[in-house]
Amino acid sequence: MRETAGMATDTGDPAPSGRPATSVDVARLAGVSQATVSYVLNDAPGVTISEATRARVRAAAEELGYAPDASARTLRTGRSDIVLMPLPATPMGALVLSLLNELVERLREHRLTLALYGDARSRGVAAARDWMRWRPAAVLVETDRLTAASVRRLHDGGCATVIGFGPAPSPLVPTMVIDDGAIGACAAGHLLGRGRRDLAAIVPAEPGLDAYGARRLAGVTAAAERAGAVARRVDLPFDEDAAAWLAADWATGTGRPDGVFAYNDEYAMLLVRALQDAGLDVPRDVAVVGADDLPLGRFLRPRLSTVRVAGDVTAAGLAGRLARMVAERDRDPAVTVSLTRVEMVPRESS
Amino acid sequence: MRETAGMATDTGDPAPSGRPATSVDVARLAGVSQATVSYVLNDAPGVTISEATRARVRAAAEELGYAPDASARTLRTGRSDIVLMPLPATPMGALVLSLLNELVERLREHRLTLALYGDARSRGVAAARDWMRWRPAAVLVETDRLTAASVRRLHDGGCATVIGFGPAPSPLVPTMVIDDGAIGACAAGHLLGRGRRDLAAIVPAEPGLDAYGARRLAGVTAAAERAGAVARRVDLPFDEDAAAWLAADWATGTGRPDGVFAYNDEYAMLLVRALQDAGLDVPRDVAVVGADDLPLGRFLRPRLSTVRVAGDVTAAGLAGRLARMVAERDRDPAVTVSLTRVEMVPRESS
C-alpha cells in the first residue's frame, strides 16, 4: 500500500506526480463517475450505491492519497461547514473556554468545524463582508457587533443562521443570553434571606471585567430595592494593597456594609483575607458571597459561599441545537438560550 | 449606498437578485478584468494598479455587496488560510487557552485563521486524510498523533508546514515543546537549596492530568538524584477527604517528606490546608511548592511558593513565527520552540 500521491506515478496511476489527486483521478481509477466518488466519500444520505462500488471507490481514493476538498464542496454548495466565531472583545473566561473545548468536539459529530477569527473589533456591514469570505454555515458573535443590515447581508450571502451572544436577547437574531444580573440577584437574595440589609457589590476595576461587574451590581441593586434594602457599588482592583485599604476603612469607619457580593470567588478570597487581616470577622461582621464555585473556595476558613453558574445546556445540547438551526435555517430572533443558570451554594462565609 | 446584493437589482446592477454577487459581476460593473478585481480585493503584493482603478473596483464591490470567497482562492492556490488545530486529547488548560485567545488575534495580522477541529483521537494517515479536507496552510497538532507517512501526506497535499507540540522535540516536524519536567526540576532545585532532602511530588489522580504529573515527577526525581537526595511519588485526587487522609498519615507516621512539589497551586492549596488542619506547620514540618503562580497564592498564610511558567514566546511572536514557517515552508524537525520557561517564585510556604 502506497502512502502518498507523489509515489503513485511509478505504477502508472492516473494522478501525475507533483499534484494532489482529484476526484476525477479517483473516478477514473475506480471506473465510476465523479458524482459517485463524491457520494461515497461524503457519505451522502439517501443515495443507493452497492457496497462493492463503495469499496472500489474507497480503495482508489486510498491508493491515490485523495482527500475530498472542503473548498470544492463550498463552491458547489455556496456554504462551508464552518461555524465562524469572531473573537469576543473581552477575553473569553474559564467558563466560556471550557464550554468551547467540548463544543468543538461535539460540533464535529454534526460535521461542523469552529473557526476562531481574530477580529475582536469590527462590526456592522464591514464585519459581515469580511466574515462572508468563509461562506460560513453559521456565525456566532456578540450581539452588539450586529446591525440589521449586517445580518441581512450574512443571510443573503448564504449563511444559514447568525447566532448572537450577549447580556440580553437581540431583536435581530437568536441569542445565547449570558445573564450576569441573575448572578448578582442570586447572591443578594441569599444575603437578604440571612438578614443582611446594607449590601455592597464589588465591581472589578479591570477594563473588560468592569462591564460584567456593573451588570452583576445591577442584579444586586434590583434585588435589594425589591426587599426595601440598599446596595452600593464598590470598585476594587484585584490587588492586595487596595483590598487592605478597603478593609481598614470598613474596620474603622461607620460605612461598613453587612453583606458583600464580591463579583466572583477570586475577589471574594482577596476580600475575606483582607477583612480578616483587618480584624473583622467573616461572616459575623461582614458576610461575603463569591461566584463560580471554584474548588478552592471549599478549602478556605470560613468556607466560601458562592453562586454556582452552569449552562442551561450542555456542550452536546448546544452543538445539536446549533446544527439544527443551521439545517433548518432558524433565524427567529424570538429564540433565546440561557447560558447562565444560577444556584446558590451557601457555606460558612455568609 | 445599498447594503445587500438582493437589493442591487432594482437599479439594473449586474448581480441578479437571489444569488450573491461574484467577482465577474464586480469586474463587469467596474469595467476591469476579473484578475484585476482579485488583485485589488486580495491586496496582492507586487502588482501595479492605479489608485483610480483600485477605487473603482472597491466601489463596485461595495455596491454589489461582493465578498471575496476564501474557497475559490483555496481551489485556485491549492491552499487555504487555515491553521488547523485538531483538539488535544487532554482538555486545554488555562495557560494554553489564554495563549490561544491572543494567538488567534495575532494570526489575523498574517491573514491566517485558526480552525479548531473536534477530533481528539485519530492519528496517522487516516487523520492526515481527514485534516487535508481543509487544505490547511499549516497543521498544529500533538506530536504523538503524527507518523512519518502522515506528515509526508500532509506535505504532499500542499500543507506548508506541520507543527507539533508535545513534551519533547519530534524527529518528524518542528515542535513546540511543553516541558513539564523542567517545572518539577525547578521546584525540586528550590527545595533542595533550602536543605530539604526527603522530597515528594504530588501526581494528580485525575485521568489526563496524571500524565503531566508523571512528567513533573520525573523532573523532581532527576534533580533529587543529582543532589544525592530522594523523591517519591504521591498520587492524590483533588479531594478534601483524600488530602485529609494523607495529612493525617504524615502527621502521625514516620514517612513524612520534608519537601513537597504539589503539582500546581491548586493542589498546593488543598495540601497546605489539610496539613494545617492536621496540626503540621508549613513550612517548618513540610515545605510546599506549587506551580502556575495563581494570584490567590499570594493571599494564603503562609504565602505560597510557586513555579511561574511563562512562554518563551509571546502570542505575537508565535503568530509571526507560524506565518514565517508557512511562507517559507519551514519543515525542519531540528526547529524547537520552548513554550515553558520556568522561574521560581519563593514565598513563605517553603
XYZ file of C-alpha atoms in Angstrom:
700
model
C 0.000 0.000 0.000
C 1.456 3.340 -1.049
C 1.001 6.318 1.259
C 1.425 9.381 -0.909
C 0.112 10.719 -4.188
C 3.678 11.513 -5.242
C 4.674 7.859 -5.081
C 1.657 6.706 -7.056
C 3.071 7.544 -10.506
C 5.560 4.706 -10.569
C 2.762 2.258 -11.403
C 1.126 4.484 -13.966
C -1.697 5.620 -11.709
C -3.734 8.425 -13.190
C -2.536 11.086 -10.747
C 0.648 12.597 -12.164
C 3.447 13.199 -9.670
C 3.620 16.638 -8.085
C -0.038 17.478 -7.793
C -2.557 16.122 -5.294
C -5.037 13.613 -6.737
C -8.518 14.882 -7.607
C -11.888 13.173 -7.555
C -11.569 12.841 -11.350
C -8.454 10.718 -10.839
C -10.289 8.590 -8.284
C -13.288 8.156 -10.603
C -11.033 7.071 -13.458
C -9.141 4.539 -11.343
C -12.355 3.123 -9.805
C -14.189 3.123 -13.139
C -17.143 5.157 -11.834
C -18.500 8.659 -12.339
C -17.174 11.648 -10.442
C -20.610 12.041 -8.837
C -20.363 8.517 -7.440
C -16.975 9.330 -5.922
C -18.491 12.392 -4.299
C -21.495 10.457 -2.959
C -19.368 7.709 -1.491
C -16.614 9.817 0.072
C -19.043 12.362 1.506
C -21.376 9.652 2.869
C -24.254 11.343 1.064
C -27.535 10.209 2.616
C -30.351 8.763 0.508
C -28.158 7.551 -2.341
C -28.153 3.835 -3.207
C -24.698 2.608 -4.166
C -23.602 -1.035 -3.851
C -21.086 -1.955 -1.186
C -18.781 -3.326 -3.908
C -18.713 0.030 -5.686
C -18.216 1.866 -2.399
C -15.268 -0.385 -1.583
C -13.752 0.206 -5.032
C -14.064 3.983 -4.671
C -12.543 3.940 -1.199
C -9.672 1.729 -2.353
C -8.960 4.065 -5.277
C -9.021 7.116 -3.004
C -6.671 5.370 -0.581
C -4.408 4.306 -3.455
C -4.120 7.865 -4.767
C -3.999 9.543 -1.385
C -7.082 11.502 -2.351
C -8.904 13.609 0.258
C -12.193 15.334 -0.543
C -11.724 19.089 -0.737
C -13.880 21.173 1.556
C -13.447 24.261 -0.625
C -14.677 22.483 -3.770
C -17.741 21.458 -1.827
C -18.154 25.008 -0.524
C -18.018 26.448 -4.035
C -20.533 23.865 -5.222
C -22.996 24.396 -2.361
C -22.257 28.037 -1.594
C -21.676 27.209 2.029
C -18.832 25.741 4.080
C -19.065 23.587 7.196
C -17.535 26.369 9.222
C -19.116 27.951 12.283
C -17.266 31.240 12.350
C -16.703 32.789 15.746
C -15.057 36.202 15.705
C -13.167 36.620 18.990
C -15.195 38.408 21.655
C -13.939 41.868 22.634
C -13.487 40.648 26.223
C -11.011 37.783 26.530
C -13.010 34.593 26.998
C -13.217 33.459 30.609
C -12.702 29.987 32.015
C -16.405 29.149 31.787
C -16.733 30.020 28.100
C -13.425 28.393 27.213
C -14.250 25.123 28.930
C -17.597 25.064 27.126
C -15.805 25.790 23.856
C -13.419 22.879 24.369
C -16.265 20.393 24.378
C -18.437 22.282 21.907
C -15.751 21.899 19.249
C -15.718 18.144 19.749
C -19.491 17.862 19.655
C -19.834 20.049 16.557
C -17.770 17.530 14.651
C -20.496 14.929 15.183
C -22.621 17.289 13.098
C -19.842 17.829 10.531
C -19.310 21.398 11.657
C -15.939 22.964 12.462
C -15.397 26.004 14.632
C -13.102 28.661 13.190
C -11.928 31.299 15.640
C -11.444 34.532 13.773
C -9.068 37.035 15.317
C -11.160 40.098 14.790
C -12.469 41.440 18.070
C -13.384 44.946 16.932
C -15.098 45.241 13.555
C -18.873 45.424 13.454
C -21.784 46.025 11.092
C -21.629 45.554 7.342
C -17.843 45.860 7.093
C -17.511 42.954 9.514
C -20.180 40.908 7.721
C -18.367 41.316 4.405
C -15.150 40.119 5.995
C -16.794 37.124 7.684
C -18.525 36.097 4.441
C -15.142 35.254 2.890
C -15.523 31.944 4.712
C -19.043 31.275 3.421
C -19.810 30.153 6.990
C -22.721 27.857 7.753
C -23.263 29.955 10.864
C -21.746 32.967 12.569
C -21.539 33.052 16.346
C -20.891 36.590 17.524
C -21.525 39.173 20.237
C -24.895 40.822 19.672
C -23.524 44.360 19.917
C -21.494 43.858 16.750
C -24.557 43.127 14.623
C -26.738 45.584 12.737
C -29.912 44.834 10.756
C -28.014 45.441 7.506
C -25.136 43.163 8.511
C -27.482 40.316 9.457
C -29.312 40.729 6.136
C -26.055 40.619 4.261
C -24.956 37.417 6.040
C -28.280 35.727 5.308
C -28.261 36.882 1.678
C -24.710 35.584 1.342
C -25.823 32.060 2.222
C -25.117 31.929 5.940
C -27.817 29.637 7.357
C -28.082 31.403 10.678
C -26.446 34.131 12.707
C -26.429 33.451 16.415
C -25.709 36.208 18.876
C -24.463 36.040 22.413
C -24.724 38.801 24.931
C -26.316 40.077 28.113
C -29.821 40.338 26.617
C -31.824 38.878 23.701
C -31.154 40.606 20.384
C -34.108 41.834 18.281
C -32.166 40.722 15.194
C -31.079 37.129 15.747
C -31.475 34.084 18.013
C -29.429 34.821 21.112
C -27.500 32.894 23.708
C -28.001 35.018 26.785
C -25.308 35.334 29.429
C -27.241 36.910 32.293
C -24.804 38.454 34.770
C -27.676 40.269 36.504
C -29.096 36.914 37.607
C -25.806 36.072 39.304
C -25.897 39.271 41.369
C -29.598 38.825 42.149
C -28.971 35.275 43.377
C -26.222 36.389 45.757
C -28.276 39.336 47.013
C -31.339 37.148 47.591
C -29.246 34.873 49.783
C -27.717 37.746 51.790
C -31.144 39.366 52.279
C -32.547 35.993 53.345
C -29.882 35.854 56.058
C -30.979 39.240 57.383
C -28.398 41.481 55.761
C -29.789 44.890 54.833
C -26.800 47.045 53.903
C -25.326 45.410 50.823
C -22.332 46.174 48.647
C -21.278 44.720 45.301
C -17.637 44.655 44.258
C -17.095 45.841 40.681
C -13.640 44.868 39.365
C -11.619 47.890 38.295
C -10.016 45.905 35.469
C -11.135 47.053 31.999
C -13.328 44.427 30.377
C -14.390 42.935 33.705
C -15.954 46.214 34.840
C -18.838 45.830 32.381
C -19.683 42.374 33.735
C -19.324 43.736 37.272
C -21.744 46.555 36.547
C -24.332 44.056 35.278
C -23.915 41.886 38.372
C -24.234 45.026 40.529
C -27.497 45.883 38.752
C -28.866 42.477 39.785
C -27.837 43.085 43.392
C -29.366 46.577 43.411
C -32.665 45.430 41.949
C -32.980 42.591 44.486
C -32.117 44.924 47.369
C -34.643 47.524 46.259
C -37.377 44.919 45.963
C -36.656 43.949 49.596
C -36.516 47.531 50.855
C -32.772 47.268 51.496
C -29.885 49.206 49.975
C -26.909 48.261 47.823
C -23.875 50.270 46.902
C -21.100 49.922 44.332
C -17.506 49.337 45.450
C -14.836 49.481 42.744
C -11.832 47.319 43.577
C -8.780 46.283 41.579
C -7.502 42.719 42.082
C -4.733 43.937 44.350
C -3.801 43.149 47.950
C -2.991 46.731 48.932
C -6.277 48.060 47.586
C -8.173 45.333 49.461
C -6.260 46.105 52.674
C -7.112 49.792 52.339
C -10.797 48.984 51.834
C -10.833 46.574 54.811
C -9.114 49.115 57.068
C -11.725 51.672 56.083
C -14.528 49.251 56.875
C -12.883 48.217 60.184
C -12.590 51.771 61.498
C -15.267 53.733 59.669
C -19.004 53.806 60.061
C -19.883 52.953 56.477
C -19.337 49.207 56.640
C -21.835 47.046 54.709
C -23.092 43.888 56.424
C -23.228 41.801 53.258
C -20.983 41.843 50.186
C -21.316 40.180 46.820
C -17.657 40.099 45.791
C -18.114 39.625 41.989
C -16.502 36.183 41.924
C -14.654 33.699 44.123
C -11.245 35.186 43.434
C -12.296 38.668 44.533
C -14.143 37.075 47.464
C -10.961 35.308 48.594
C -8.997 38.533 48.258
C -11.615 40.390 50.308
C -12.066 37.751 53.046
C -8.303 37.631 53.596
C -8.105 41.441 53.847
C -11.115 41.650 56.199
C -9.598 39.012 58.493
C -6.227 40.766 58.471
C -8.044 43.979 59.479
C -9.557 42.204 62.499
C -13.073 41.778 61.130
C -14.960 38.503 61.451
C -16.474 36.864 58.376
C -19.432 36.352 58.378
C -20.327 37.976 61.734
C -19.208 41.498 60.816
C -19.445 41.152 57.044
C -20.983 38.278 55.105
C -19.212 37.583 51.804
C -20.513 35.716 48.751
C -18.468 34.887 45.647
C -19.401 33.326 42.321
C -18.139 30.468 40.102
C -17.871 27.778 42.808
C -14.110 27.383 42.438
C -12.947 24.186 44.193
C -10.568 26.297 46.290
C -13.497 28.033 47.996
C -14.191 24.847 49.915
C -10.708 24.885 51.477
C -10.933 28.382 52.937
C -11.783 29.098 56.576
C -14.577 30.130 56.630
C -15.609 28.049 53.627
C -16.762 30.372 50.888
C -20.434 30.823 49.983
C -20.775 31.153 46.237
C -23.120 31.357 43.266
C -22.680 28.372 41.002
C -23.147 29.275 37.360
C -23.948 26.471 34.946
C -25.171 26.427 31.392
C -28.795 25.632 30.792
C -27.437 23.470 28.029
C -24.557 21.047 27.842
C -21.980 21.380 25.088
C -23.597 18.373 23.417
C -27.014 20.023 23.626
C -25.669 23.296 22.307
C -23.894 21.614 19.391
C -27.059 19.719 18.479
C -29.078 22.911 18.678
C -26.613 24.802 16.510
C -26.620 22.017 13.928
C -30.418 22.019 13.869
C -30.529 25.788 13.449
C -28.108 25.509 10.518
C -30.118 22.694 8.910
C -33.425 24.491 9.349
C -32.061 27.992 8.692
C -33.572 29.009 12.014
C -33.249 32.790 12.226
C -36.033 33.547 14.659
C -34.950 36.371 16.988
C -37.528 35.141 19.500
C -35.280 32.138 20.196
C -33.115 32.585 23.258
C -30.950 30.073 25.101
C -29.781 30.948 28.585
C -26.141 30.106 29.216
C -26.406 31.124 32.868
C -28.444 29.050 35.257
C -27.579 30.195 38.758
C -27.700 28.297 42.005
C -26.718 29.468 45.483
C -24.149 27.325 47.310
C -24.341 28.536 50.926
C -21.292 27.770 53.073
C -19.722 29.491 56.092
C -18.763 32.948 54.829
C -22.322 34.321 54.728
C -25.486 53.168 -0.613
C -27.241 49.827 -0.776
C -26.399 47.150 1.787
C -27.328 43.835 0.199
C -26.841 42.022 -3.047
C -30.555 41.301 -3.169
C -31.428 44.975 -3.243
C -28.984 45.746 -6.028
C -31.177 44.516 -8.883
C -33.681 47.372 -8.693
C -31.198 49.640 -10.487
C -30.204 47.099 -13.078
C -26.927 46.146 -11.436
C -25.325 43.102 -12.986
C -25.887 40.807 -9.999
C -29.327 39.244 -10.374
C -31.451 39.069 -7.259
C -31.252 35.921 -5.217
C -27.639 34.967 -5.685
C -24.599 36.545 -4.101
C -22.510 38.727 -6.423
C -19.363 37.198 -7.903
C -16.059 38.738 -8.932
C -17.296 38.551 -12.545
C -20.176 40.887 -11.608
C -17.731 43.264 -9.923
C -15.367 43.201 -12.918
C -18.261 43.997 -15.283
C -19.537 46.896 -13.160
C -16.025 48.332 -12.681
C -15.076 47.774 -16.318
C -11.929 45.804 -15.490
C -10.774 42.198 -15.775
C -11.640 39.567 -13.189
C -7.923 39.223 -12.422
C -7.756 42.920 -11.558
C -10.682 42.517 -9.156
C -8.863 39.645 -7.496
C -5.578 41.587 -7.241
C -7.256 44.639 -5.730
C -9.549 42.906 -3.242
C -6.868 40.461 -2.073
C -4.238 43.214 -1.762
C -1.938 41.136 -3.940
C 1.643 42.318 -3.412
C 3.867 43.332 -6.331
C 1.053 44.214 -8.728
C 0.903 47.757 -10.120
C -2.679 49.019 -10.375
C -3.582 52.711 -10.330
C -5.345 54.132 -7.287
C -8.235 55.232 -9.546
C -8.803 51.651 -10.730
C -8.493 50.320 -7.197
C -11.108 52.821 -6.017
C -13.443 51.831 -8.886
C -13.121 48.125 -8.041
C -13.714 48.728 -4.340
C -16.763 50.891 -5.067
C -18.206 48.215 -7.362
C -17.639 45.515 -4.748
C -19.280 47.669 -2.094
C -22.177 48.446 -4.477
C -22.831 44.756 -5.133
C -22.144 43.554 -1.618
C -19.428 41.327 -3.005
C -17.106 39.493 -0.641
C -14.111 37.535 -1.944
C -14.590 33.811 -1.458
C -11.914 32.040 0.528
C -12.797 28.676 -1.016
C -12.386 29.940 -4.581
C -8.962 31.203 -3.624
C -8.196 27.868 -1.947
C -9.128 25.931 -5.074
C -7.013 28.276 -7.197
C -3.943 28.135 -4.971
C -4.399 24.639 -3.515
C -4.126 26.010 -0.013
C -6.435 27.826 2.399
C -5.521 30.422 5.042
C -6.482 27.982 7.740
C -4.219 26.834 10.539
C -5.943 23.618 11.518
C -5.655 22.601 15.140
C -7.208 19.240 15.986
C -8.270 19.342 19.646
C -5.644 17.943 22.000
C -6.584 14.682 23.736
C -6.229 16.421 27.107
C -8.608 19.362 27.573
C -6.604 22.540 27.086
C -5.550 24.170 30.343
C -5.802 27.822 31.318
C -2.265 28.557 30.111
C -2.798 27.147 26.625
C -6.247 28.689 26.305
C -5.110 32.162 27.273
C -2.272 31.895 24.758
C -4.769 30.726 22.152
C -7.009 33.734 22.776
C -4.283 36.145 21.731
C -2.710 33.865 19.141
C -5.959 33.893 17.162
C -5.951 37.683 17.099
C -2.302 37.882 16.085
C -2.664 35.257 13.348
C -5.134 37.502 11.616
C -2.430 40.108 11.116
C -0.812 37.451 8.946
C -4.089 36.569 7.200
C -4.296 33.214 8.957
C -7.343 31.836 10.753
C -7.312 29.167 13.415
C -9.826 26.366 12.954
C -10.350 24.108 15.954
C -11.210 20.648 14.742
C -13.109 18.431 17.146
C -11.135 15.300 16.586
C -9.051 14.445 19.618
C -8.356 10.800 18.819
C -7.472 9.982 15.219
C -3.822 9.718 14.243
C -1.549 8.754 11.398
C -2.563 8.659 7.757
C -6.304 8.392 8.449
C -6.118 11.625 10.432
C -3.996 13.342 7.785
C -6.528 12.486 5.093
C -9.300 13.942 7.214
C -7.376 17.136 8.010
C -6.459 17.639 4.333
C -10.107 18.315 3.524
C -9.389 21.872 4.698
C -6.274 22.254 2.529
C -4.730 23.881 5.617
C -1.766 26.224 5.328
C -0.472 24.589 8.495
C -1.489 21.868 10.929
C -0.811 22.340 14.620
C -1.107 19.031 16.427
C 0.195 16.864 19.241
C 3.390 15.100 18.144
C 2.181 11.646 19.221
C -0.550 11.720 16.575
C 1.907 12.080 13.700
C 3.652 9.334 11.749
C 6.242 9.748 9.002
C 3.654 8.697 6.409
C 1.043 11.155 7.709
C 3.497 14.060 7.660
C 4.529 13.145 4.100
C 0.912 13.025 3.040
C 0.186 16.464 4.535
C 3.217 17.987 2.813
C 2.385 16.316 -0.498
C -1.177 17.602 -0.184
C 0.018 21.202 -0.116
C 0.226 21.884 3.608
C 3.119 24.316 4.006
C 4.193 23.052 7.379
C 3.131 20.655 10.121
C 3.983 21.889 13.595
C 3.901 19.523 16.519
C 3.513 20.232 20.187
C 4.393 17.873 22.964
C 6.717 17.048 25.822
C 9.781 16.512 23.625
C 11.008 17.501 20.127
C 9.620 15.313 17.354
C 12.039 13.752 14.834
C 9.404 14.421 12.148
C 8.415 18.091 12.395
C 9.271 21.410 14.044
C 7.998 21.172 17.618
C 6.680 23.496 20.268
C 7.931 21.824 23.434
C 5.924 21.929 26.632
C 8.490 20.760 29.171
C 6.737 19.643 32.356
C 9.947 18.040 33.608
C 11.538 21.493 33.850
C 8.715 22.636 36.147
C 9.328 19.762 38.570
C 13.112 20.242 38.387
C 12.739 23.948 39.196
C 10.619 23.236 42.294
C 12.965 20.466 43.441
C 16.050 22.643 42.981
C 14.483 25.250 45.241
C 13.522 22.716 47.934
C 16.985 21.130 47.836
C 18.545 24.591 48.064
C 16.604 25.150 51.275
C 18.033 21.985 52.782
C 15.171 19.569 52.142
C 16.378 16.039 51.412
C 13.262 13.843 51.522
C 11.086 15.050 48.660
C 7.674 14.037 47.374
C 5.851 15.017 44.208
C 2.070 15.009 44.034
C 0.727 13.315 40.892
C -2.964 14.160 40.289
C -5.128 11.063 40.165
C -7.363 12.642 37.532
C -7.073 10.975 34.096
C -5.333 13.298 31.654
C -3.575 15.235 34.399
C -1.739 12.132 35.597
C 0.481 12.113 32.504
C 1.552 15.709 33.120
C 2.050 14.873 36.792
C 4.296 11.925 35.942
C 6.468 14.170 33.749
C 6.763 16.770 36.523
C 7.625 13.977 38.971
C 10.396 12.811 36.623
C 11.892 16.312 36.794
C 11.752 16.222 40.604
C 13.293 12.759 40.769
C 16.168 13.625 38.416
C 17.002 16.787 40.385
C 16.866 14.914 43.698
C 19.129 12.134 42.415
C 21.663 14.612 41.127
C 21.788 16.102 44.643
C 22.019 12.728 46.396
C 18.515 13.185 47.850
C 15.386 11.094 47.344
C 11.963 11.789 45.810
C 8.832 9.708 45.933
C 5.533 9.738 44.051
C 2.284 10.527 45.887
C -0.926 10.064 43.921
C -3.702 12.369 45.106
C -7.154 13.162 43.744
C -8.346 16.784 44.010
C -10.474 15.971 47.026
C -10.553 17.269 50.567
C -11.048 13.890 52.228
C -8.156 12.319 50.357
C -5.925 15.256 51.324
C -7.020 14.987 54.973
C -6.216 11.276 54.978
C -2.748 11.934 53.529
C -2.070 14.743 56.025
C -3.180 12.593 58.986
C -0.830 9.856 57.796
C 2.060 12.316 57.551
C 1.200 13.843 60.960
C 1.304 10.518 62.797
C 3.518 8.305 60.702
C 7.239 8.201 60.225
C 7.246 8.514 56.444
C 6.684 12.249 56.206
C 8.634 14.046 53.452
C 10.205 17.395 54.357
C 9.535 18.998 50.986
C 6.647 18.563 48.558
C 6.170 19.718 44.993
C 2.372 19.729 44.844
C 1.923 19.629 41.018
C 0.290 23.061 40.831
C -1.036 25.873 43.026
C -4.490 24.364 43.371
C -3.166 21.062 44.680
C -0.715 23.022 46.847
C -3.579 24.994 48.415
C -5.509 21.778 49.011
C -2.451 20.196 50.634
C -1.419 23.188 52.784
C -4.945 23.459 54.185
C -5.017 19.731 55.009
C -1.550 19.798 56.607
C -2.519 22.762 58.789
C -5.783 21.089 59.808
C -3.726 18.022 60.813
C -1.583 20.163 63.109
C 1.504 20.345 60.907
C 3.378 23.587 60.318
C 4.099 24.739 56.767
C 6.985 25.209 56.020
C 8.665 24.047 59.276
C 7.402 20.454 59.147
C 6.738 20.252 55.414
C 7.732 22.798 52.769
C 5.242 23.039 49.912
C 5.760 24.436 46.409
C 3.037 24.847 43.776
C 3.147 25.898 40.135
C 1.364 28.438 37.894
C 1.689 31.494 40.171
C -2.058 31.900 40.644
C -2.833 35.333 42.142
C -4.622 33.592 45.028
C -1.347 32.065 46.230
C -0.266 35.489 47.460
C -3.275 35.735 49.780
C -2.656 32.478 51.625
C -0.982 32.264 55.019
C 1.753 31.206 54.561
C 2.038 32.796 51.126
C 2.530 30.074 48.574
C 5.891 29.438 46.915
C 5.355 28.579 43.278
C 6.949 27.911 39.899
C 5.940 30.549 37.401
C 5.552 29.127 33.904
C 5.753 31.546 31.002
C 6.102 31.036 27.300
C 9.481 31.675 25.749
C 7.479 33.429 23.081
C 4.588 35.859 23.219
C 1.431 35.164 21.220
C 2.574 37.852 18.784
C 5.961 36.198 18.452
C 4.400 32.792 17.985
C 1.979 34.059 15.330
C 4.814 35.746 13.451
C 6.871 32.601 13.640
C 3.992 30.435 12.397
C 3.356 32.816 9.495
C 7.034 32.758 8.554
C 7.106 28.964 8.675
C 4.074 28.857 6.383
C 5.574 31.378 3.954
C 8.940 29.601 3.850
C 7.540 26.063 4.036
C 9.787 25.507 7.040
C 9.607 21.803 7.858
C 12.911 21.364 9.673
C 12.455 18.935 12.587
C 15.518 20.488 14.226
C 13.430 23.588 14.974
C 12.041 23.636 18.504
C 10.307 26.422 20.408
C 10.012 26.097 24.165
C 6.602 27.069 25.500
C 7.722 26.599 29.101
C 10.232 28.942 30.619
C 10.208 28.328 34.364
C 11.076 30.672 37.186
C 10.949 30.031 40.929
C 8.828 32.459 42.964
C 9.892 31.772 46.576
C 7.404 32.897 49.245
C 6.626 31.655 52.761
C 5.427 28.067 52.249
C 8.898 26.629 51.535
